[in-house]
Amino acid sequence: MSSRPAPFDELDRQIVTALMENARTSFAEIGAAVGLSSTAVKRRVDRLRETGVITGFTATVRPSALGWRTEAYVEVYCEGAAPPRRLAEVVRNHPEIAAAMTVTGGADALLHLRARDVEHFEEVLERIRAEPFIRKTISVMVLSHLIPESPEAGASQPAP
């Protein structure tokens, strides 16, 4: 058994691209586009899932349709060195946090937050700030998306 990663060739790239554009595209449709049978596409997709290249299939939903009309990015500054594991525990307790990551620079983490309105956003921010190791936060409200086709904007499909 080899510990080397499975090969990822141009056909795999085309299959992944097709699935990223529309995860509901059939294996037959993808096969016709890339010159493979639907069975061969399925085998490749199965391998890509097993090796972790494809991590899942999701639906992209317009956030405002779910009542999330306010959006912001929040820089989080911690007292001392807060371990990423502890930050991850905190962000999991807030369903309003759409994404969270540790970052370089002055801040320790960056949160992508969605809320019903400004009052809801303020309440979520107060809950985050109540964590004992959070020293301060800096928020930037999103006014509009300059690339409305992006997944961050809640687009249903990527830009062409």
PDB file of C-alpha atoms in Angstrom:
ATOM      1  CA  MET A   1       0.000   0.000   0.000  1.00  0.00           C
ATOM      2  CA  SER A   2       1.264   3.439  -0.920  1.00  0.00           C
ATOM      3  CA  SER A   3       0.858   6.516   1.285  1.00  0.00           C
ATOM      4  CA  ARG A   4       0.954   8.791  -1.746  1.00  0.00           C
ATOM      5  CA  PRO A   5      -2.257  10.650  -2.566  1.00  0.00           C
ATOM      6  CA  ALA A   6      -4.384   9.303  -5.396  1.00  0.00           C
ATOM      7  CA  PRO A   7      -3.686  10.943  -8.749  1.00  0.00           C
ATOM      8  CA  PHE A   8      -5.800  13.942  -9.696  1.00  0.00           C
ATOM      9  CA  ASP A   9      -5.851  14.407 -13.446  1.00  0.00           C
ATOM     10  CA  GLU A  10      -7.543  16.728 -15.943  1.00  0.00           C
ATOM     11  CA  LEU A  11     -10.666  14.532 -16.133  1.00  0.00           C
ATOM     12  CA  ASP A  12     -10.994  14.706 -12.331  1.00  0.00           C
ATOM     13  CA  ARG A  13     -10.636  18.490 -12.545  1.00  0.00           C
ATOM     14  CA  GLN A  14     -13.398  18.687 -15.168  1.00  0.00           C
ATOM     15  CA  ILE A  15     -15.681  16.453 -13.097  1.00  0.00           C
ATOM     16  CA  VAL A  16     -15.103  18.515  -9.955  1.00  0.00           C
ATOM     17  CA  THR A  17     -15.719  21.730 -11.907  1.00  0.00           C
ATOM     18  CA  ALA A  18     -19.001  20.354 -13.274  1.00  0.00           C
ATOM     19  CA  LEU A  19     -20.127  19.339  -9.784  1.00  0.00           C
ATOM     20  CA  MET A  20     -19.155  22.724  -8.340  1.00  0.00           C
ATOM     21  CA  GLU A  21     -21.254  24.438 -11.000  1.00  0.00           C
ATOM     22  CA  ASN A  22     -24.233  22.206 -10.290  1.00  0.00           C
ATOM     23  CA  ALA A  23     -23.959  19.313  -7.827  1.00  0.00           C
ATOM     24  CA  ARG A  24     -27.203  17.877  -9.200  1.00  0.00           C
ATOM     25  CA  THR A  25     -25.737  17.290 -12.665  1.00  0.00           C
ATOM     26  CA  SER A  26     -26.121  13.609 -13.504  1.00  0.00           C
ATOM     27  CA  PHE A  27     -23.127  11.359 -14.048  1.00  0.00           C
ATOM     28  CA  ALA A  28     -24.421  10.787 -17.593  1.00  0.00           C
ATOM     29  CA  GLU A  29     -24.402  14.545 -18.314  1.00  0.00           C
ATOM     30  CA  ILE A  30     -20.914  14.940 -16.861  1.00  0.00           C
ATOM     31  CA  GLY A  31     -19.731  11.880 -18.770  1.00  0.00           C
ATOM     32  CA  ALA A  32     -21.037  13.308 -22.048  1.00  0.00           C
ATOM     33  CA  ALA A  33     -19.189  16.555 -21.376  1.00  0.00           C
ATOM     34  CA  VAL A  34     -15.860  14.940 -20.460  1.00  0.00           C
ATOM     35  CA  GLY A  35     -15.940  11.887 -22.727  1.00  0.00           C
ATOM     36  CA  LEU A  36     -16.542   9.139 -20.145  1.00  0.00           C
ATOM     37  CA  SER A  37     -19.370   6.754 -19.397  1.00  0.00           C
ATOM     38  CA  SER A  38     -21.627   7.552 -16.458  1.00  0.00           C
ATOM     39  CA  THR A  39     -20.178   4.502 -14.660  1.00  0.00           C
ATOM     40  CA  ALA A  40     -16.631   5.803 -15.092  1.00  0.00           C
ATOM     41  CA  VAL A  41     -17.697   9.229 -13.783  1.00  0.00           C
ATOM     42  CA  LYS A  42     -19.336   7.588 -10.756  1.00  0.00           C
ATOM     43  CA  ARG A  43     -16.168   5.586 -10.018  1.00  0.00           C
ATOM     44  CA  ARG A  44     -14.105   8.775 -10.182  1.00  0.00           C
ATOM     45  CA  VAL A  45     -16.557  10.704  -7.972  1.00  0.00           C
ATOM     46  CA  ASP A  46     -16.527   7.848  -5.442  1.00  0.00           C
ATOM     47  CA  ARG A  47     -12.716   7.918  -5.420  1.00  0.00           C
ATOM     48  CA  LEU A  48     -12.684  11.710  -5.059  1.00  0.00           C
ATOM     49  CA  ARG A  49     -15.052  11.407  -2.084  1.00  0.00           C
ATOM     50  CA  GLU A  50     -13.000   8.614  -0.486  1.00  0.00           C
ATOM     51  CA  THR A  51      -9.775  10.604  -0.807  1.00  0.00           C
ATOM     52  CA  GLY A  52     -11.334  13.774   0.606  1.00  0.00           C
ATOM     53  CA  VAL A  53     -11.156  15.868  -2.562  1.00  0.00           C
ATOM     54  CA  ILE A  54     -14.959  16.093  -2.591  1.00  0.00           C
ATOM     55  CA  THR A  55     -16.165  16.651   0.963  1.00  0.00           C
ATOM     56  CA  GLY A  56     -19.907  16.872   0.362  1.00  0.00           C
ATOM     57  CA  PHE A  57     -22.793  18.166  -1.697  1.00  0.00           C
ATOM     58  CA  THR A  58     -24.855  21.133  -0.522  1.00  0.00           C
ATOM     59  CA  ALA A  59     -27.660  23.453  -1.495  1.00  0.00           C
ATOM     60  CA  THR A  60     -26.871  27.161  -1.618  1.00  0.00           C
ATOM     61  CA  VAL A  61     -29.688  29.233  -0.179  1.00  0.00           C
ATOM     62  CA  ARG A  62     -30.207  32.991  -0.392  1.00  0.00           C
ATOM     63  CA  PRO A  63     -29.715  34.103   3.260  1.00  0.00           C
ATOM     64  CA  SER A  64     -32.427  36.753   3.066  1.00  0.00           C
ATOM     65  CA  ALA A  65     -34.942  34.027   2.188  1.00  0.00           C
ATOM     66  CA  LEU A  66     -34.227  32.557   5.629  1.00  0.00           C
ATOM     67  CA  GLY A  67     -34.592  35.930   7.351  1.00  0.00           C
ATOM     68  CA  TRP A  68     -30.850  36.704   7.623  1.00  0.00           C
ATOM     69  CA  ARG A  69     -30.801  40.276   6.260  1.00  0.00           C
ATOM     70  CA  THR A  70     -27.836  41.689   8.173  1.00  0.00           C
ATOM     71  CA  GLU A  71     -24.288  40.537   7.500  1.00  0.00           C
ATOM     72  CA  ALA A  72     -20.945  41.474   9.027  1.00  0.00           C
ATOM     73  CA  TYR A  73     -17.367  40.377   9.459  1.00  0.00           C
ATOM     74  CA  VAL A  74     -16.044  40.489  13.003  1.00  0.00           C
ATOM     75  CA  GLU A  75     -12.382  40.525  13.965  1.00  0.00           C
ATOM     76  CA  VAL A  76     -11.861  38.831  17.337  1.00  0.00           C
ATOM     77  CA  TYR A  77      -8.947  39.739  19.603  1.00  0.00           C
ATOM     78  CA  CYS A  78      -8.188  37.412  22.499  1.00  0.00           C
ATOM     79  CA  GLU A  79      -6.408  37.783  25.825  1.00  0.00           C
ATOM     80  CA  GLY A  80      -3.189  35.824  25.578  1.00  0.00           C
ATOM     81  CA  ALA A  81      -2.992  32.945  23.161  1.00  0.00           C
ATOM     82  CA  ALA A  82      -6.457  31.446  22.828  1.00  0.00           C
ATOM     83  CA  PRO A  83      -6.081  28.045  21.225  1.00  0.00           C
ATOM     84  CA  PRO A  84      -8.012  27.532  17.975  1.00  0.00           C
ATOM     85  CA  ARG A  85      -9.784  24.585  19.602  1.00  0.00           C
ATOM     86  CA  ARG A  86     -11.274  26.917  22.258  1.00  0.00           C
ATOM     87  CA  LEU A  87     -12.314  29.461  19.609  1.00  0.00           C
ATOM     88  CA  ALA A  88     -13.970  26.670  17.632  1.00  0.00           C
ATOM     89  CA  GLU A  89     -15.997  25.664  20.709  1.00  0.00           C
ATOM     90  CA  VAL A  90     -17.243  29.230  21.101  1.00  0.00           C
ATOM     91  CA  VAL A  91     -18.245  29.782  17.480  1.00  0.00           C
ATOM     92  CA  ARG A  92     -20.152  26.482  17.357  1.00  0.00           C
ATOM     93  CA  ASN A  93     -22.475  27.895  20.045  1.00  0.00           C
ATOM     94  CA  HIS A  94     -23.621  30.712  17.753  1.00  0.00           C
ATOM     95  CA  PRO A  95     -25.750  29.613  14.781  1.00  0.00           C
ATOM     96  CA  GLU A  96     -25.444  33.146  13.400  1.00  0.00           C
ATOM     97  CA  ILE A  97     -21.760  32.544  12.623  1.00  0.00           C
ATOM     98  CA  ALA A  98     -21.657  31.398   8.988  1.00  0.00           C
ATOM     99  CA  ALA A  99     -17.864  30.946   8.906  1.00  0.00           C
ATOM    100  CA  ALA A 100     -14.955  31.358  11.284  1.00  0.00           C
ATOM    101  CA  MET A 101     -11.231  31.123  10.850  1.00  0.00           C
ATOM    102  CA  THR A 102      -8.001  31.949  12.633  1.00  0.00           C
ATOM    103  CA  VAL A 103      -6.012  34.600  10.787  1.00  0.00           C
ATOM    104  CA  THR A 104      -2.649  36.305  10.626  1.00  0.00           C
ATOM    105  CA  GLY A 105      -2.261  39.951  11.568  1.00  0.00           C
ATOM    106  CA  GLY A 106      -3.546  41.716  14.649  1.00  0.00           C
ATOM    107  CA  ALA A 107      -6.764  39.755  15.104  1.00  0.00           C
ATOM    108  CA  ASP A 108      -6.825  36.179  16.342  1.00  0.00           C
ATOM    109  CA  ALA A 109      -9.912  35.174  14.388  1.00  0.00           C
ATOM    110  CA  LEU A 110     -12.331  36.425  11.758  1.00  0.00           C
ATOM    111  CA  LEU A 111     -16.042  35.619  11.951  1.00  0.00           C
ATOM    112  CA  HIS A 112     -18.599  35.907   9.158  1.00  0.00           C
ATOM    113  CA  LEU A 113     -21.872  36.664  10.896  1.00  0.00           C
ATOM    114  CA  ARG A 114     -25.466  36.753   9.647  1.00  0.00           C
ATOM    115  CA  ALA A 115     -28.393  38.102  11.663  1.00  0.00           C
ATOM    116  CA  ARG A 116     -32.032  39.032  11.207  1.00  0.00           C
ATOM    117  CA  ASP A 117     -31.382  42.733  11.743  1.00  0.00           C
ATOM    118  CA  VAL A 118     -28.992  45.146  13.462  1.00  0.00           C
ATOM    119  CA  GLU A 119     -30.545  44.515  16.885  1.00  0.00           C
ATOM    120  CA  HIS A 120     -30.044  40.761  16.485  1.00  0.00           C
ATOM    121  CA  PHE A 121     -26.460  41.372  15.314  1.00  0.00           C
ATOM    122  CA  GLU A 122     -25.795  43.483  18.410  1.00  0.00           C
ATOM    123  CA  GLU A 123     -27.189  40.748  20.680  1.00  0.00           C
ATOM    124  CA  VAL A 124     -24.936  38.121  19.033  1.00  0.00           C
ATOM    125  CA  LEU A 125     -21.935  40.425  19.326  1.00  0.00           C
ATOM    126  CA  GLU A 126     -22.659  40.907  23.047  1.00  0.00           C
ATOM    127  CA  ARG A 127     -22.786  37.117  23.532  1.00  0.00           C
ATOM    128  CA  ILE A 128     -19.442  36.724  21.762  1.00  0.00           C
ATOM    129  CA  ARG A 129     -17.872  39.540  23.787  1.00  0.00           C
ATOM    130  CA  ALA A 130     -19.075  37.895  27.028  1.00  0.00           C
ATOM    131  CA  GLU A 131     -16.571  35.074  26.543  1.00  0.00           C
ATOM    132  CA  PRO A 132     -13.912  35.568  29.236  1.00  0.00           C
ATOM    133  CA  PHE A 133     -10.910  35.355  26.903  1.00  0.00           C
ATOM    134  CA  ILE A 134     -12.226  37.814  24.271  1.00  0.00           C
ATOM    135  CA  ARG A 135     -10.514  41.170  24.716  1.00  0.00           C
ATOM    136  CA  LYS A 136     -12.227  43.102  21.918  1.00  0.00           C
ATOM    137  CA  THR A 137     -13.975  42.848  18.577  1.00  0.00           C
ATOM    138  CA  ILE A 138     -14.017  45.050  15.499  1.00  0.00           C
ATOM    139  CA  SER A 139     -17.028  44.730  13.213  1.00  0.00           C
ATOM    140  CA  VAL A 140     -17.492  45.627   9.578  1.00  0.00           C
ATOM    141  CA  MET A 141     -21.057  45.556   8.248  1.00  0.00           C
ATOM    142  CA  VAL A 142     -21.635  44.345   4.688  1.00  0.00           C
ATOM    143  CA  LEU A 143     -23.571  46.889   2.626  1.00  0.00           C
ATOM    144  CA  SER A 144     -23.660  45.031  -0.672  1.00  0.00           C
ATOM    145  CA  HIS A 145     -21.904  42.225  -2.505  1.00  0.00           C
ATOM    146  CA  LEU A 146     -19.773  43.392  -5.415  1.00  0.00           C
ATOM    147  CA  ILE A 147     -19.739  39.852  -6.798  1.00  0.00           C
ATOM    148  CA  PRO A 148     -23.374  38.801  -6.324  1.00  0.00           C
ATOM    149  CA  GLU A 149     -22.683  35.402  -7.936  1.00  0.00           C
ATOM    150  CA  SER A 150     -20.278  34.427  -5.141  1.00  0.00           C
ATOM    151  CA  PRO A 151     -21.194  31.760  -2.586  1.00  0.00           C
ATOM    152  CA  GLU A 152     -20.585  34.313   0.186  1.00  0.00           C
ATOM    153  CA  ALA A 153     -23.444  36.371  -1.260  1.00  0.00           C
ATOM    154  CA  GLY A 154     -25.690  33.309  -1.127  1.00  0.00           C
ATOM    155  CA  ALA A 155     -25.586  32.805  -4.876  1.00  0.00           C
ATOM    156  CA  SER A 156     -27.224  29.733  -6.255  1.00  0.00           C
ATOM    157  CA  GLN A 157     -24.555  29.219  -8.902  1.00  0.00           C
ATOM    158  CA  PRO A 158     -20.948  30.347  -9.330  1.00  0.00           C
ATOM    159  CA  ALA A 159     -20.040  33.000 -11.869  1.00  0.00           C
ATOM    160  CA  PRO A 160     -19.550  31.720 -15.435  1.00  0.00           C
TER     161      PRO A 160
END
